[in-house]
Coordinates of C-alpha atoms and ligand atoms in Angstrom, one line a residue:
M1 CA -7.8 19.4 12.4
K2 CA -10.0 16.4 12.8
A3 CA -7.6 13.6 12.3
T4 CA -9.9 10.7 12.8
L5 CA -13.2 9.9 11.2
A6 CA -13.1 6.2 11.3
P7 CA -16.2 4.1 10.8
S8 CA -17.0 3.0 14.3
S9 CA -16.1 -0.6 13.8
L10 CA -12.6 0.4 12.8
I11 CA -11.8 2.7 15.7
S12 CA -9.5 1.1 18.2
L13 CA -6.9 3.3 19.6
P14 CA -5.2 1.5 22.6
R15 CA -1.9 1.5 20.8
H16 CA -2.5 4.9 19.3
K17 CA 0.7 6.8 18.6
V18 CA 0.0 9.5 16.2
S19 CA 3.4 10.8 15.2
S20 CA 4.4 14.1 16.5
L21 CA 4.3 16.4 13.5
R22 CA 6.0 19.5 14.7
S23 CA 6.1 22.8 12.9
P24 CA 8.5 23.2 9.9
S25 CA 11.7 22.7 11.8
L26 CA 13.0 20.3 9.3
L27 CA 16.6 19.5 9.4
I28 CA 17.3 19.6 5.7
Q29 CA 20.8 18.4 6.1
S30 CA 19.8 15.3 7.9
Q31 CA 16.5 14.6 6.3
R32 CA 17.8 11.3 4.9
P33 CA 19.6 9.0 7.3
S34 CA 23.1 8.6 5.9
S35 CA 23.9 5.0 5.0
A36 CA 26.5 5.1 7.8
L37 CA 23.7 5.4 10.3
M38 CA 21.9 2.4 8.9
T39 CA 22.3 -0.8 10.9
T40 CA 22.3 -3.8 8.8
M41 CA 20.9 -7.3 9.0
K42 CA 22.0 -10.5 7.5
T43 CA 19.1 -12.1 5.7
A44 CA 18.5 -15.8 5.7
S45 CA 19.7 -16.1 2.1
R46 CA 22.6 -13.7 1.6
G47 CA 24.0 -10.3 1.8
S48 CA 23.7 -7.5 4.1
V49 CA 20.7 -5.2 3.5
A50 CA 19.5 -2.0 5.1
V51 CA 16.2 -3.3 6.3
T52 CA 16.5 -2.4 10.0
A53 CA 16.3 0.8 12.0
A54 CA 18.2 3.9 11.4
A55 CA 19.1 6.0 14.5
T56 CA 16.1 7.4 16.3
S57 CA 16.9 11.1 15.6
S58 CA 17.3 10.6 11.9
V59 CA 14.0 8.5 11.8
E60 CA 12.2 11.4 13.5
A61 CA 13.7 13.9 11.0
L62 CA 12.7 11.7 8.2
R63 CA 9.1 11.4 9.5
E64 CA 8.9 15.2 9.7
G65 CA 10.4 15.6 6.3
I66 CA 7.9 13.2 4.7
A67 CA 5.0 15.0 6.4
E68 CA 6.2 18.3 5.2
F69 CA 7.0 17.1 1.7
Y70 CA 3.4 15.8 1.3
N71 CA 1.8 18.7 3.0
E72 CA 3.5 21.0 0.5
T73 CA 3.2 18.9 -2.7
S74 CA -0.1 17.0 -2.5
G75 CA -2.2 19.9 -3.7
L76 CA -0.1 20.3 -6.9
W77 CA -0.2 16.6 -7.6
E78 CA -3.9 16.5 -7.2
E79 CA -4.4 19.5 -9.4
I80 CA -2.5 18.0 -12.3
W81 CA -2.9 14.2 -11.7
G82 CA -5.9 13.7 -9.5
D83 CA -6.2 11.7 -6.4
H84 CA -3.9 8.7 -7.1
M85 CA -0.3 9.5 -6.1
H86 CA 1.2 6.4 -7.7
H87 CA 2.5 5.1 -11.0
G88 CA 0.2 4.0 -13.8
F89 CA 0.3 0.5 -15.1
Y90 CA 0.8 0.4 -18.9
D91 CA 1.2 -2.3 -21.5
P92 CA 5.0 -2.7 -22.0
D93 CA 6.2 -0.7 -25.1
S94 CA 2.8 0.9 -25.5
S95 CA 3.3 4.1 -27.5
V96 CA 2.0 6.4 -24.8
Q97 CA 0.9 9.7 -25.9
L98 CA -2.1 9.1 -23.8
S99 CA -4.4 11.9 -22.8
D100 CA -4.7 12.8 -19.1
S101 CA -7.6 10.4 -18.7
G102 CA -5.5 7.7 -20.2
H103 CA -2.9 8.2 -17.4
R104 CA -5.6 8.2 -14.8
E105 CA -6.9 5.0 -16.2
A106 CA -3.4 3.6 -16.0
Q107 CA -3.4 4.5 -12.3
I108 CA -6.7 2.8 -11.7
R109 CA -5.3 -0.2 -13.7
M110 CA -2.4 -0.3 -11.2
I111 CA -4.8 -0.9 -8.4
E112 CA -6.7 -3.5 -10.4
E113 CA -3.6 -5.3 -11.5
S114 CA -2.3 -5.4 -8.0
L115 CA -5.5 -6.9 -6.7
R116 CA -5.6 -9.4 -9.5
F117 CA -1.9 -10.4 -9.0
A118 CA -2.7 -11.0 -5.3
G119 CA -5.8 -13.0 -6.1
V120 CA -8.1 -10.5 -4.4
T121 CA -11.4 -10.9 -6.3
E122 CA -14.9 -9.6 -5.7
E123 CA -15.9 -13.1 -4.7
K124 CA -13.5 -13.0 -1.8
K125 CA -15.1 -11.2 1.2
I126 CA -13.1 -8.1 1.8
K127 CA -14.8 -6.3 4.6
R128 CA -12.0 -4.3 6.2
V129 CA -9.1 -2.7 4.6
V130 CA -6.2 -0.6 5.9
D131 CA -4.5 1.7 3.4
V132 CA -1.0 2.2 4.8
G133 CA 0.5 5.4 3.4
C134 CA -2.8 6.5 1.9
G135 CA -1.9 9.8 0.3
I136 CA -5.2 11.6 -0.3
G137 CA -7.1 8.3 -0.2
G138 CA -7.5 7.4 -3.9
S139 CA -7.0 3.7 -3.3
S140 CA -9.2 3.6 -0.3
R141 CA -12.1 5.2 -2.0
Y142 CA -11.7 3.0 -5.0
I143 CA -11.4 -0.2 -3.0
A144 CA -14.2 0.7 -0.7
S145 CA -16.5 1.3 -3.6
K146 CA -15.4 -1.8 -5.4
F147 CA -15.8 -4.2 -2.5
G148 CA -18.3 -2.3 -0.4
A149 CA -15.6 -2.5 2.3
E150 CA -14.7 -0.3 5.2
C151 CA -11.3 1.4 4.6
V152 CA -9.1 3.3 7.0
G153 CA -6.1 5.1 5.7
I154 CA -3.1 6.4 7.5
T155 CA -0.6 9.0 6.4
L156 CA 2.1 11.2 8.0
S157 CA 0.7 14.3 6.4
P158 CA -2.1 16.2 8.2
V159 CA -2.9 18.0 4.9
Q160 CA -3.4 14.7 3.1
A161 CA -5.5 13.2 5.9
K162 CA -7.8 16.3 5.8
R163 CA -8.1 16.3 2.1
A164 CA -8.7 12.6 2.0
N165 CA -11.6 13.0 4.5
D166 CA -13.0 16.0 2.6
L167 CA -13.0 14.0 -0.7
A168 CA -14.7 11.1 1.0
A169 CA -17.4 13.4 2.4
A170 CA -17.8 15.0 -1.1
Q171 CA -18.3 11.5 -2.6
S172 CA -20.7 10.4 0.2
L173 CA -18.2 7.8 1.4
S174 CA -17.6 9.0 4.9
H175 CA -19.5 6.1 6.3
K176 CA -17.1 3.7 4.6
V177 CA -13.7 5.4 4.5
S178 CA -11.7 7.5 6.9
F179 CA -8.2 8.9 7.2
Q180 CA -6.0 9.8 10.0
V181 CA -2.4 10.8 10.8
A182 CA -0.5 7.9 12.1
D183 CA 2.8 6.1 11.6
A184 CA 2.9 2.9 9.6
L185 CA 5.5 1.6 11.9
E186 CA 3.3 1.9 14.9
Q187 CA -0.2 1.6 13.7
P188 CA -3.1 2.6 15.9
F189 CA -5.0 -0.7 15.4
E190 CA -5.5 -3.9 17.2
D191 CA -4.0 -7.1 15.9
G192 CA -5.7 -9.0 13.2
M193 CA -8.3 -6.4 12.1
F194 CA -8.0 -6.2 8.3
D195 CA -8.8 -8.6 5.5
L196 CA -6.7 -6.6 3.2
V197 CA -3.5 -4.7 4.1
W198 CA -2.7 -2.3 1.3
S199 CA 0.5 -0.4 0.9
M200 CA 0.7 1.4 -2.5
E201 CA 4.1 3.2 -2.9
S202 CA 4.7 3.9 0.7
G203 CA 7.2 1.2 1.6
E204 CA 10.0 3.1 0.0
H205 CA 9.6 5.8 2.8
M206 CA 10.0 3.3 5.6
P207 CA 13.3 3.5 7.5
D208 CA 12.9 0.0 9.0
K209 CA 11.6 -2.5 6.5
A210 CA 11.5 -5.3 9.0
K211 CA 9.4 -3.3 11.4
F212 CA 7.2 -2.1 8.6
V213 CA 6.5 -5.7 7.4
K214 CA 5.9 -7.0 10.9
E215 CA 3.4 -4.2 11.5
L216 CA 1.5 -5.0 8.2
V217 CA 1.4 -8.7 9.3
R218 CA 0.3 -7.8 12.8
V219 CA -2.8 -5.8 11.7
A220 CA -3.8 -8.4 9.0
A221 CA -6.5 -10.8 10.0
P222 CA -5.7 -14.5 9.9
G223 CA -6.1 -15.5 6.3
G224 CA -5.8 -11.8 5.3
R225 CA -4.0 -10.6 2.3
I226 CA -1.0 -8.2 2.3
I227 CA -0.1 -6.2 -0.8
I228 CA 3.0 -4.1 -1.0
V229 CA 3.7 -2.2 -4.2
T230 CA 6.9 -0.3 -3.9
W231 CA 10.1 1.2 -5.3
C232 CA 13.0 -1.2 -4.9
H233 CA 16.6 -1.4 -6.0
R234 CA 17.6 -4.3 -8.2
N235 CA 18.2 -7.7 -6.6
L236 CA 21.8 -8.2 -5.8
S237 CA 23.5 -11.0 -7.7
Q238 CA 25.1 -14.0 -6.0
G239 CA 28.1 -12.9 -3.9
E240 CA 27.3 -9.2 -4.3
E241 CA 27.2 -7.4 -1.0
A242 CA 25.9 -4.0 -2.1
L243 CA 25.0 -1.9 -5.1
Q244 CA 27.9 -0.4 -7.1
P245 CA 28.9 3.1 -5.7
W246 CA 27.6 4.9 -8.8
E247 CA 24.3 3.1 -8.4
Q248 CA 24.1 4.0 -4.8
N249 CA 25.0 7.6 -5.6
L250 CA 22.0 7.9 -8.0
L251 CA 19.7 6.5 -5.4
D252 CA 21.1 8.8 -2.7
R253 CA 20.3 11.8 -4.9
I254 CA 16.7 10.6 -5.3
C255 CA 16.4 10.0 -1.5
K256 CA 17.3 13.6 -0.7
T257 CA 14.4 15.1 -2.6
F258 CA 11.8 12.5 -2.1
Y259 CA 12.5 11.8 1.6
L260 CA 13.5 8.2 1.3
P261 CA 15.8 6.2 3.6
A262 CA 17.9 3.4 2.3
W263 CA 16.3 1.2 -0.4
C264 CA 16.0 -2.6 -0.4
S265 CA 15.2 -5.1 -3.1
T266 CA 12.1 -7.2 -3.8
S267 CA 14.1 -10.3 -2.7
D268 CA 14.8 -8.6 0.7
Y269 CA 11.0 -8.2 1.1
V270 CA 10.4 -11.8 0.1
N271 CA 13.1 -12.9 2.6
L272 CA 11.4 -10.9 5.4
L273 CA 8.0 -12.5 4.6
Q274 CA 9.5 -15.9 4.5
S275 CA 11.2 -15.4 7.9
L276 CA 7.7 -14.6 9.3
S277 CA 6.3 -17.8 7.8
L278 CA 3.8 -16.1 5.6
Q279 CA 2.0 -18.0 2.9
D280 CA 1.5 -17.8 -0.8
I281 CA 4.3 -15.3 -1.2
K282 CA 4.6 -13.9 -4.7
C283 CA 6.5 -11.0 -6.2
A284 CA 6.9 -9.5 -9.7
D285 CA 8.9 -6.8 -11.4
W286 CA 6.6 -4.3 -13.1
S287 CA 9.3 -1.9 -14.1
E288 CA 8.5 -2.2 -17.7
N289 CA 4.8 -1.6 -17.1
V290 CA 5.5 1.7 -15.3
A291 CA 8.2 3.0 -17.8
P292 CA 5.9 5.6 -19.4
F293 CA 4.9 7.2 -16.1
W294 CA 7.8 9.6 -15.3
P295 CA 8.2 10.9 -18.8
A296 CA 4.4 11.7 -18.7
V297 CA 4.8 13.4 -15.4
I298 CA 7.6 15.5 -16.7
R299 CA 5.6 16.4 -19.8
T300 CA 2.8 17.7 -17.6
A301 CA 5.3 19.7 -15.5
L302 CA 6.5 21.4 -18.6
T303 CA 3.2 22.7 -19.7
W304 CA 2.3 26.3 -18.9
K305 CA -0.2 25.2 -16.3
G306 CA 2.3 22.7 -14.8
L307 CA 5.1 25.3 -14.6
V308 CA 2.9 27.9 -13.0
S309 CA 1.5 25.5 -10.5
L310 CA 5.0 24.2 -9.8
L311 CA 6.4 27.6 -9.0
R312 CA 3.4 28.4 -6.8
S313 CA 3.7 25.1 -4.9
G314 CA 7.2 25.8 -3.5
M315 CA 10.8 24.5 -3.3
K316 CA 10.0 20.9 -2.4
S317 CA 7.9 20.5 -5.5
I318 CA 10.5 22.1 -7.7
K319 CA 13.2 19.9 -6.3
G320 CA 10.9 16.9 -6.8
A321 CA 10.4 17.9 -10.4
L322 CA 14.1 18.3 -11.0
T323 CA 14.7 14.8 -9.6
M324 CA 12.2 13.0 -11.9
P325 CA 14.8 12.5 -14.7
L326 CA 16.9 10.5 -12.1
M327 CA 14.0 8.1 -11.7
I328 CA 13.9 7.6 -15.4
E329 CA 17.6 7.0 -15.5
G330 CA 17.4 4.6 -12.5
Y331 CA 14.8 2.5 -14.4
K332 CA 16.6 2.6 -17.7
K333 CA 19.8 1.4 -16.1
G334 CA 18.1 -1.3 -14.2
I335 CA 18.9 0.0 -10.7
I336 CA 15.3 0.9 -9.8
K337 CA 12.7 -1.8 -9.9
F338 CA 9.0 -1.3 -9.5
G339 CA 8.0 -4.3 -7.4
I340 CA 4.8 -5.9 -6.1
I341 CA 5.1 -8.3 -3.2
T342 CA 2.1 -10.1 -1.7
C343 CA 1.4 -12.8 0.8
Q344 CA -1.3 -14.3 3.0
K345 CA -1.3 -14.4 6.8
P346 CA -1.8 -18.0 7.9
L347 CA -5.2 -18.8 9.3
Ligands
LIG1 N1 -0.7 5.2 -1.5 C1 -1.1 6.6 -1.9 C2 0.0 7.6 -1.6 C3 1.5 7.2 -2.0 S1 2.6 8.6 -1.6 C4 -1.5 6.5 -3.4 O1 -1.2 5.6 -4.1 O2 -2.1 7.5 -3.8 C5 3.3 8.0 -0.1 C6 2.4 8.0 1.1 O3 3.1 7.3 2.2 C7 2.2 9.4 1.7 O4 0.8 9.5 2.0 C8 3.0 9.5 3.0 O5 2.5 10.3 4.0 C9 2.9 8.0 3.4 N2 3.9 7.6 4.4 C10 5.2 7.6 4.3 N3 5.8 7.1 5.4 C11 4.8 6.8 6.2 C12 4.8 6.3 7.6 N4 5.9 6.0 8.3 N5 3.6 6.2 8.1 C13 2.4 6.5 7.4 N6 2.4 6.9 6.2 C14 3.6 7.1 5.6

């Protein structure tokens, strides 16, 4: 498979470390690093949070699990939901019996609201973008078209990278966007290359949040903007050291099917960004704006077409579908938060 089709100005591979994606030898039992394996770090403000590395072997197993999960499930998602593999953004309390196109619009709106929140406007010159955890490249193609920018996307899934490149070619965008298999924690790019560093719903997969954030900062150009939109757990309250066991238990069940390591809160991200002296740090809780999303996904899964496609797609998709109600429960109980965190790299 051709893994790299980068516009020439974006190719720079001295640090290249494409993750070794071996054949399906997934260790199902250890796909998620147990919390016992997580080392912890005291943040500047309080509490002990799992933002640092899990043991190497479990990180490797997680990486393989993520790749295989998206290899298997991306086709189904695209068939039903199109090329954006992220939540939609809705008006709170909107009575959503939206048509399919309404949900797609909500997914586009998520991109637009994220750019707006971060102050990224068409007047600002965005020439180069990295899409970290790019799925099948929906954000990259949208942003490239909007800003006339060059985008390069990275994913752990070879199936996604190929599909993303095929879609770019079909839309005559190959001169602007390209996709490759690479690890967000060791990106194959030189320092300071990108005006916009975009991570839409990939942060939750990262087993080492500190390394993840450092890598986003490293590849950002001076003055560049970083946007992280991600699943978080609720902020801990003063004096609280960890989530309640029942809360942790719910997250653990989600982690198993969606190949996620330990979660952190939006405050943990903000603390990390502050510790790196980044500027104009802002965050928001958009949980209410995404509330209609999972119920809608479940509704589509329960249609005849959805069920047939689900059964064809395989066990990972079926397990994923069965886990969706837990996401709804997590949001309803205030354990899961949909967060946006953004900042600027100093000039
Ligand atoms: N941002 C995309 C896809 C979100 S799905 C969209 O909005 O459509 C999560 C993506 O994160 C998948 O493409 C997965 O391969 C990627 N991902 C997870 N961990 C990663 C890692 N360590 N390095 C690179 N990509 C990763």
